[in-house]
PDB file of C-alpha atoms and ligand atoms in Angstrom:
ATOM      1  CA  MET N   1     -35.454 -60.644 -15.999  1.00 71.00           C
ATOM      2  CA  SER N   2     -32.526 -59.640 -13.699  1.00 79.00           C
ATOM      3  CA  GLU N   3     -29.510 -61.935 -13.372  1.00 90.00           C
ATOM      4  CA  CYS N   4     -29.399 -61.109  -9.658  1.00 96.00           C
ATOM      5  CA  VAL N   5     -31.309 -63.625  -7.438  1.00 96.00           C
ATOM      6  CA  PHE N   6     -32.016 -60.950  -4.827  1.00 97.00           C
ATOM      7  CA  CYS N   7     -33.403 -58.565  -7.491  1.00 97.00           C
ATOM      8  CA  GLN N   8     -35.599 -61.459  -8.581  1.00 97.00           C
ATOM      9  CA  ILE N   9     -36.868 -61.842  -5.031  1.00 97.00           C
ATOM     10  CA  ILE N  10     -37.582 -58.081  -4.854  1.00 97.00           C
ATOM     11  CA  GLN N  11     -39.459 -58.268  -8.149  1.00 96.00           C
ATOM     12  CA  LYS N  12     -41.367 -61.342  -6.882  1.00 95.00           C
ATOM     13  CA  GLN N  13     -39.969 -63.421  -9.711  1.00 96.00           C
ATOM     14  CA  LEU N  14     -38.503 -65.837  -7.129  1.00 95.00           C
ATOM     15  CA  PRO N  15     -40.312 -66.930  -3.971  1.00 95.00           C
ATOM     16  CA  ALA N  16     -38.877 -66.022  -0.562  1.00 96.00           C
ATOM     17  CA  ASN N  17     -39.957 -66.139   3.097  1.00 96.00           C
ATOM     18  CA  VAL N  18     -40.258 -62.366   3.499  1.00 96.00           C
ATOM     19  CA  ILE N  19     -40.416 -61.143   7.078  1.00 95.00           C
ATOM     20  CA  TYR N  20     -40.309 -57.363   6.412  1.00 95.00           C
ATOM     21  CA  GLU N  21     -40.755 -55.043   3.401  1.00 96.00           C
ATOM     22  CA  ASP N  22     -40.973 -51.327   2.839  1.00 96.00           C
ATOM     23  CA  LYS N  23     -40.153 -48.967  -0.046  1.00 97.00           C
ATOM     24  CA  GLN N  24     -36.337 -49.257   0.401  1.00 97.00           C
ATOM     25  CA  VAL N  25     -35.591 -52.513   2.190  1.00 98.00           C
ATOM     26  CA  VAL N  26     -36.708 -56.126   2.238  1.00 98.00           C
ATOM     27  CA  ALA N  27     -35.841 -58.880   4.766  1.00 97.00           C
ATOM     28  CA  PHE N  28     -36.269 -62.560   4.088  1.00 97.00           C
ATOM     29  CA  LEU N  29     -34.967 -65.898   5.424  1.00 96.00           C
ATOM     30  CA  SER N  30     -31.735 -67.266   3.954  1.00 93.00           C
ATOM     31  CA  ASN N  31     -32.467 -70.506   2.055  1.00 87.00           C
ATOM     32  CA  ARG N  32     -29.029 -71.748   3.350  1.00 85.00           C
ATOM     33  CA  PRO N  33     -29.343 -70.707   6.992  1.00 86.00           C
ATOM     34  CA  ILE N  34     -26.441 -71.104   9.386  1.00 85.00           C
ATOM     35  CA  ASN N  35     -29.102 -71.547  12.076  1.00 85.00           C
ATOM     36  CA  GLN N  36     -32.854 -71.563  12.296  1.00 87.00           C
ATOM     37  CA  GLY N  37     -34.285 -68.063  11.787  1.00 91.00           C
ATOM     38  CA  HIS N  38     -31.444 -66.502   9.808  1.00 93.00           C
ATOM     39  CA  PRO N  39     -32.694 -63.516   7.776  1.00 96.00           C
ATOM     40  CA  LEU N  40     -30.897 -61.483   5.168  1.00 98.00           C
ATOM     41  CA  VAL N  41     -31.683 -57.707   5.078  1.00 98.00           C
ATOM     42  CA  ILE N  42     -31.147 -55.982   1.743  1.00 98.00           C
ATOM     43  CA  PRO N  43     -31.675 -52.635   0.045  1.00 98.00           C
ATOM     44  CA  LYS N  44     -34.024 -52.824  -2.902  1.00 98.00           C
ATOM     45  CA  LYS N  45     -31.526 -50.930  -5.020  1.00 97.00           C
ATOM     46  CA  ASN N  46     -28.917 -53.267  -6.460  1.00 96.00           C
ATOM     47  CA  HIS N  47     -25.809 -52.025  -4.784  1.00 97.00           C
ATOM     48  CA  ALA N  48     -23.083 -54.733  -5.131  1.00 97.00           C
ATOM     49  CA  ASN N  49     -21.404 -53.879  -1.725  1.00 98.00           C
ATOM     50  CA  ILE N  50     -20.820 -51.395   1.073  1.00 98.00           C
ATOM     51  CA  TYR N  51     -18.667 -49.157  -1.139  1.00 97.00           C
ATOM     52  CA  GLU N  52     -21.466 -48.443  -3.624  1.00 97.00           C
ATOM     53  CA  ILE N  53     -24.295 -47.593  -1.178  1.00 98.00           C
ATOM     54  CA  SER N  54     -24.703 -43.989   0.159  1.00 98.00           C
ATOM     55  CA  GLU N  55     -24.243 -43.259   3.828  1.00 98.00           C
ATOM     56  CA  ASP N  56     -27.957 -42.341   4.153  1.00 98.00           C
ATOM     57  CA  GLU N  57     -29.089 -45.578   2.564  1.00 98.00           C
ATOM     58  CA  THR N  58     -26.665 -47.462   4.837  1.00 98.00           C
ATOM     59  CA  ALA N  59     -28.086 -45.743   7.882  1.00 98.00           C
ATOM     60  CA  TYR N  60     -31.624 -46.685   6.941  1.00 98.00           C
ATOM     61  CA  LEU N  61     -30.629 -50.302   6.103  1.00 98.00           C
ATOM     62  CA  PHE N  62     -29.120 -50.727   9.560  1.00 98.00           C
ATOM     63  CA  ARG N  63     -32.210 -49.143  11.198  1.00 97.00           C
ATOM     64  CA  ILE N  64     -34.088 -52.180   9.761  1.00 97.00           C
ATOM     65  CA  VAL N  65     -31.300 -54.541  10.668  1.00 98.00           C
ATOM     66  CA  LYS N  66     -31.704 -53.439  14.220  1.00 96.00           C
ATOM     67  CA  ARG N  67     -35.462 -54.129  14.135  1.00 96.00           C
ATOM     68  CA  VAL N  68     -34.886 -57.492  12.478  1.00 96.00           C
ATOM     69  CA  ALA N  69     -32.422 -58.407  15.202  1.00 95.00           C
ATOM     70  CA  ASN N  70     -34.974 -57.571  17.896  1.00 94.00           C
ATOM     71  CA  ALA N  71     -37.606 -59.615  16.141  1.00 94.00           C
ATOM     72  CA  VAL N  72     -35.259 -62.617  15.758  1.00 94.00           C
ATOM     73  CA  ARG N  73     -34.203 -62.377  19.371  1.00 92.00           C
ATOM     74  CA  ASP N  74     -37.789 -62.341  20.537  1.00 90.00           C
ATOM     75  CA  SER N  75     -39.008 -65.152  18.310  1.00 91.00           C
ATOM     76  CA  ILE N  76     -36.143 -67.652  17.926  1.00 86.00           C
ATOM     77  CA  ASP N  77     -34.522 -69.602  20.715  1.00 77.00           C
ATOM     78  CA  ALA N  78     -31.105 -67.863  20.409  1.00 83.00           C
ATOM     79  CA  GLU N  79     -28.806 -66.553  23.071  1.00 86.00           C
ATOM     80  CA  GLY N  80     -26.759 -64.323  20.776  1.00 90.00           C
ATOM     81  CA  ILE N  81     -27.007 -62.775  17.356  1.00 93.00           C
ATOM     82  CA  ARG N  82     -24.229 -62.258  14.887  1.00 92.00           C
ATOM     83  CA  ILE N  83     -24.546 -59.458  12.270  1.00 96.00           C
ATOM     84  CA  VAL N  84     -22.376 -60.171   9.277  1.00 95.00           C
ATOM     85  CA  GLN N  85     -21.923 -58.269   5.980  1.00 96.00           C
ATOM     86  CA  ASN N  86     -19.432 -59.608   3.446  1.00 96.00           C
ATOM     87  CA  ASN N  87     -17.906 -57.464   0.655  1.00 97.00           C
ATOM     88  CA  GLY N  88     -16.023 -59.137  -2.112  1.00 96.00           C
ATOM     89  CA  GLU N  89     -15.197 -62.776  -2.884  1.00 95.00           C
ATOM     90  CA  ALA N  90     -12.195 -62.642  -0.490  1.00 95.00           C
ATOM     91  CA  ALA N  91     -14.625 -61.911   2.326  1.00 94.00           C
ATOM     92  CA  GLY N  92     -16.944 -64.777   1.323  1.00 91.00           C
ATOM     93  CA  GLN N  93     -19.510 -62.766  -0.550  1.00 94.00           C
ATOM     94  CA  VAL N  94     -21.548 -65.005  -2.863  1.00 92.00           C
ATOM     95  CA  VAL N  95     -24.383 -62.773  -4.089  1.00 95.00           C
ATOM     96  CA  PHE N  96     -23.215 -59.455  -5.342  1.00 97.00           C
ATOM     97  CA  HIS N  97     -26.258 -57.505  -4.101  1.00 98.00           C
ATOM     98  CA  LEU N  98     -25.365 -55.967  -0.699  1.00 98.00           C
ATOM     99  CA  HIS N  99     -26.943 -57.980   2.156  1.00 98.00           C
ATOM    100  CA  VAL N 100     -26.704 -58.133   5.887  1.00 98.00           C
ATOM    101  CA  HIS N 101     -26.882 -61.495   7.705  1.00 96.00           C
ATOM    102  CA  VAL N 102     -28.696 -61.662  11.036  1.00 96.00           C
ATOM    103  CA  ILE N 103     -27.644 -64.945  12.452  1.00 93.00           C
ATOM    104  CA  PRO N 104     -29.058 -66.411  15.732  1.00 91.00           C
ATOM    105  CA  MET N 105     -26.365 -68.199  17.775  1.00 88.00           C
ATOM    106  CA  LYS N 106     -26.435 -70.628  20.700  1.00 77.00           C
ATOM    107  CA  PRO N 107     -23.664 -70.973  23.210  1.00 69.00           C
ATOM    108  CA  GLN N 108     -23.187 -74.710  22.745  1.00 62.00           C
ATOM    109  CA  GLU N 109     -22.271 -74.184  19.086  1.00 61.00           C
ATOM    110  CA  GLY N 110     -19.228 -72.299  20.242  1.00 55.00           C
ATOM    111  CA  PHE N 111     -17.991 -69.161  18.526  1.00 55.00           C
ATOM    112  CA  SER N 112     -15.210 -69.143  16.086  1.00 52.00           C
ATOM    113  CA  HIS N 113     -14.102 -66.466  13.699  1.00 49.00           C
ATOM    114  CA  GLY N 114     -13.146 -69.081  11.275  1.00 47.00           C
ATOM    115  CA  LYS N 115     -16.610 -70.710  11.177  1.00 52.00           C
ATOM    116  CA  ALA N 116     -18.209 -70.240   7.832  1.00 48.00           C
ATOM    117  CA  TYR N 117     -21.262 -68.045   7.488  1.00 48.00           C
ATOM    118  CA  ARG N 118     -22.462 -70.018   4.682  1.00 47.00           C
ATOM    119  CA  SER N 119     -22.647 -73.526   5.902  1.00 49.00           C
ATOM    120  CA  SER N 120     -25.626 -75.380   4.401  1.00 46.00           C
ATOM    121  CA  SER N 121     -25.457 -78.081   6.990  1.00 52.00           C
ATOM    122  CA  ASN N 122     -28.504 -76.656   8.767  1.00 61.00           C
ATOM    123  CA  SER N 123     -30.694 -76.578   5.685  1.00 74.00           C
ATOM    124  CA  ARG N 124     -34.403 -76.229   6.445  1.00 82.00           C
ATOM    125  CA  SER N 125     -37.260 -77.467   4.317  1.00 88.00           C
ATOM    126  CA  ALA N 126     -39.591 -75.014   2.630  1.00 89.00           C
ATOM    127  CA  ASP N 127     -42.219 -75.701   5.260  1.00 91.00           C
ATOM    128  CA  GLU N 128     -39.825 -75.110   8.130  1.00 91.00           C
ATOM    129  CA  LEU N 129     -38.560 -71.921   6.592  1.00 91.00           C
ATOM    130  CA  GLU N 130     -42.090 -70.683   6.327  1.00 92.00           C
ATOM    131  CA  MET N 131     -42.756 -71.599   9.991  1.00 91.00           C
ATOM    132  CA  ASP N 132     -39.630 -69.633  11.052  1.00 91.00           C
ATOM    133  CA  ALA N 133     -40.668 -66.703   8.943  1.00 93.00           C
ATOM    134  CA  LYS N 134     -44.103 -66.688  10.505  1.00 92.00           C
ATOM    135  CA  LYS N 135     -42.668 -66.698  14.107  1.00 90.00           C
ATOM    136  CA  ILE N 136     -40.351 -63.721  13.258  1.00 91.00           C
ATOM    137  CA  ARG N 137     -43.120 -61.743  11.471  1.00 89.00           C
ATOM    138  CA  ASN N 138     -45.365 -62.011  14.471  1.00 85.00           C
ATOM    139  CA  PHE N 139     -42.786 -60.404  16.717  1.00 83.00           C
ATOM    140  CA  PHE N 140     -41.791 -57.932  14.049  1.00 74.00           C
ATOM    141  CA  SER N 141     -45.248 -56.481  13.861  1.00 63.00           C
ATOM    142  CA  GLY N 142     -45.624 -56.172  17.560  1.00 59.00           C
ATOM    143  CA  GLN N 143     -42.520 -54.119  18.002  1.00 62.00           C
ATOM    144  CA  THR N 144     -42.422 -50.540  19.225  1.00 55.00           C
ATOM    145  CA  LYS N 145     -39.570 -48.158  18.387  1.00 56.00           C
ATOM    146  CA  LYS N 146     -36.605 -48.113  20.636  1.00 54.00           C
TER     147      LYS N 146
HETATM  148 ZN1   ZN I   1     -29.701 -57.413  -7.133  1.00 57.00          ZN
END
C-alpha cells in the first residue's frame, strides 16, 4: 500500500468524493475545505511538485482544472474562485503529491494573501461533502468544451 494518501485515493484504498476521473487525472473534494465545494485536482502519477511533472502533463492537468473551475462556478454559490498550487513546505504544501486547489470564494470573506489555504474551520461532514460533490458532478457532466 502506498504511503501517499492521494495515491491511496487513486487506487481506491481510501474513500473520496470524486467529481471527475479519467486516465491521467482525478478531482475530488478536499476533506479540509476552505469553503464549501473545494476540489483538489491531481495527476494520477505521483509527481511531488511542479518541478517533477512534464510540461505536457501540466498542460493536461490545467485543462481539467479549467473544467473543474467552470463546474464549481456553476454549482456552488461562489462569486470568485482561487486556484492555488503549493510547492514545498515553505509554500504550505502538506501532501507531497502535486495537487491544484480550486477554492470558491465569497466577497464578504474578504481576500487576503495571508489567509491560509488550509484552514479546517469550515470542515464539512461526510454527508455534506457528498452533497457538494453531487452538485458539482451534475454541472461537470453537462459541460461543453469552451
Ligand atoms: Zn501520491
